[in-house]
Coordinates of C-alpha atoms in Angstrom, one line a residue:
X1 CA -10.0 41.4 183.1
X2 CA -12.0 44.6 183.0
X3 CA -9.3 47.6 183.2
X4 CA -10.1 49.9 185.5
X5 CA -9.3 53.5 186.2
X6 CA -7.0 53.3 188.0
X7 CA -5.1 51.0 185.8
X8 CA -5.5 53.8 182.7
X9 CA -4.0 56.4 185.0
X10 CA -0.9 54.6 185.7
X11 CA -0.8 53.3 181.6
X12 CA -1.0 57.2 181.4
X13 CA 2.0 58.3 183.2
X14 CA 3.9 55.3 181.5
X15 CA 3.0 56.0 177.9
X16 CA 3.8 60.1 178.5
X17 CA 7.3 58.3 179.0
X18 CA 6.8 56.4 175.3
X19 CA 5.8 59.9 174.1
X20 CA 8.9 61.7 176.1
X21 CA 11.1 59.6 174.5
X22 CA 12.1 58.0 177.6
X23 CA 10.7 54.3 176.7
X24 CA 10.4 52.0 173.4
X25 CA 6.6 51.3 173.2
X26 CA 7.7 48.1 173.8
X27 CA 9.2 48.9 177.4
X28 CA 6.1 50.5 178.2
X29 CA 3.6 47.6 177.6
X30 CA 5.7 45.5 179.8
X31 CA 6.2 48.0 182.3
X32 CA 2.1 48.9 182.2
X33 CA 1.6 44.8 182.4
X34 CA 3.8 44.7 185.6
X35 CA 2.6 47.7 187.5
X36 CA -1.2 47.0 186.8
X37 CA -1.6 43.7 186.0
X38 CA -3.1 45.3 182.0
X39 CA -2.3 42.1 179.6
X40 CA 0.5 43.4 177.3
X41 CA -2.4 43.7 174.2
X42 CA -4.2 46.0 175.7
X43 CA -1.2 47.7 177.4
X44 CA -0.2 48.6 173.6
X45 CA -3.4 49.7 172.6
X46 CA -3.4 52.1 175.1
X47 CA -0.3 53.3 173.9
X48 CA -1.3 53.2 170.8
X49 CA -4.3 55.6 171.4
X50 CA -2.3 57.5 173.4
X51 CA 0.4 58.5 171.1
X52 CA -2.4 59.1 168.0
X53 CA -4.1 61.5 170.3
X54 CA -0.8 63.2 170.9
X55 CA -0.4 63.8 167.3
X56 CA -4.3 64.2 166.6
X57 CA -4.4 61.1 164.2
X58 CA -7.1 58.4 163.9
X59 CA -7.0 55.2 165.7
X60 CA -9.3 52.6 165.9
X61 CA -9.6 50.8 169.2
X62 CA -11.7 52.8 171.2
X63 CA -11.9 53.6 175.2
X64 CA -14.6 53.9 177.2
X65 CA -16.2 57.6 178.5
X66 CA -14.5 57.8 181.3
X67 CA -11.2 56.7 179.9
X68 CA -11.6 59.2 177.3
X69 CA -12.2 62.0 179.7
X70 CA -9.9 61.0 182.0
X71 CA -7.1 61.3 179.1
X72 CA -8.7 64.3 177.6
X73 CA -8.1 66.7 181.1
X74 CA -4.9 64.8 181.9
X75 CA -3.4 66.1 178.2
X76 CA -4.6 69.5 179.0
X77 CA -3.4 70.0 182.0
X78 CA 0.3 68.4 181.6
X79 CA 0.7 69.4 177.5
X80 CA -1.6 72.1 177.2
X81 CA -4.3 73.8 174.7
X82 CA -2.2 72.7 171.4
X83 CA -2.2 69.0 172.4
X84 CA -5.9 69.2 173.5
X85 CA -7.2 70.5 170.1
X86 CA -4.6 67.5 168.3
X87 CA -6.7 65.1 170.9
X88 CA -9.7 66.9 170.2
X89 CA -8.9 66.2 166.4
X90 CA -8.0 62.5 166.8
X91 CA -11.0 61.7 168.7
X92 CA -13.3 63.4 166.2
X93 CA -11.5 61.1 163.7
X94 CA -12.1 58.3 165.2
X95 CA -16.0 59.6 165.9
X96 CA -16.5 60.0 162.3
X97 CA -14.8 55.8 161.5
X98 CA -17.8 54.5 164.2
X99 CA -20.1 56.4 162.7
X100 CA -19.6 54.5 158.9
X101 CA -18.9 50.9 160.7
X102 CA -18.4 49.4 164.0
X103 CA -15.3 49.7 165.9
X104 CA -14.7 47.1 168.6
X105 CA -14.4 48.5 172.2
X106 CA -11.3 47.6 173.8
X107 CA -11.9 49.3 177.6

């Protein structure tokens, strides 16, 4: 199943609750899989990503352009300029891994 948009913007608002505190990253994979259909893998990847970018730390699954953009404003706009640079940092990271081997895609 290709995961679409719209399905990364509602994995967005769930894993800002794994972030807040609010839900296990467990909870939040199954509450991603139930509200968009995401298979529960992927569903933790995203959080996954989500949280490195929060903290500006590599990961290595990868999202697609838009994905990336899409999370890039929306961390910006509801955390602000400090956040953005630790997204910033963690997608630089994870720029610099592709560049010495190949990292699969997983959006």
């Amino acid at each position: 199943m290709k995961i679409t948009m719209e399905m990364s913007k509602v994995a967005y608002e769930i894993a800002k609750k794994v972030y807040l505190g609010q839900l296990t990253q467990s909870q939040g994979k199954i509450e991603i899989n139930k509200t968009t259909g995401m298979n529960e893998g992927s569903a933790n990847i995203f959080i996954t990503i989500f949280l490195a970018m929060m903290d500006g730390e590599e990961y290595k699954r990868a999202f697609n352009n838009d994905t990336n953009r899409f999370l890039l404003e929306s961390i910006r706009k509801d955390f602000g300029e400090k956040f953005l640079k630790n997204a910033l940092d963690a997608v630089q990271k994870h720029i610099n891994t592709l560049e010495n081997k190949e990292v699969p895609m997983c959006f």
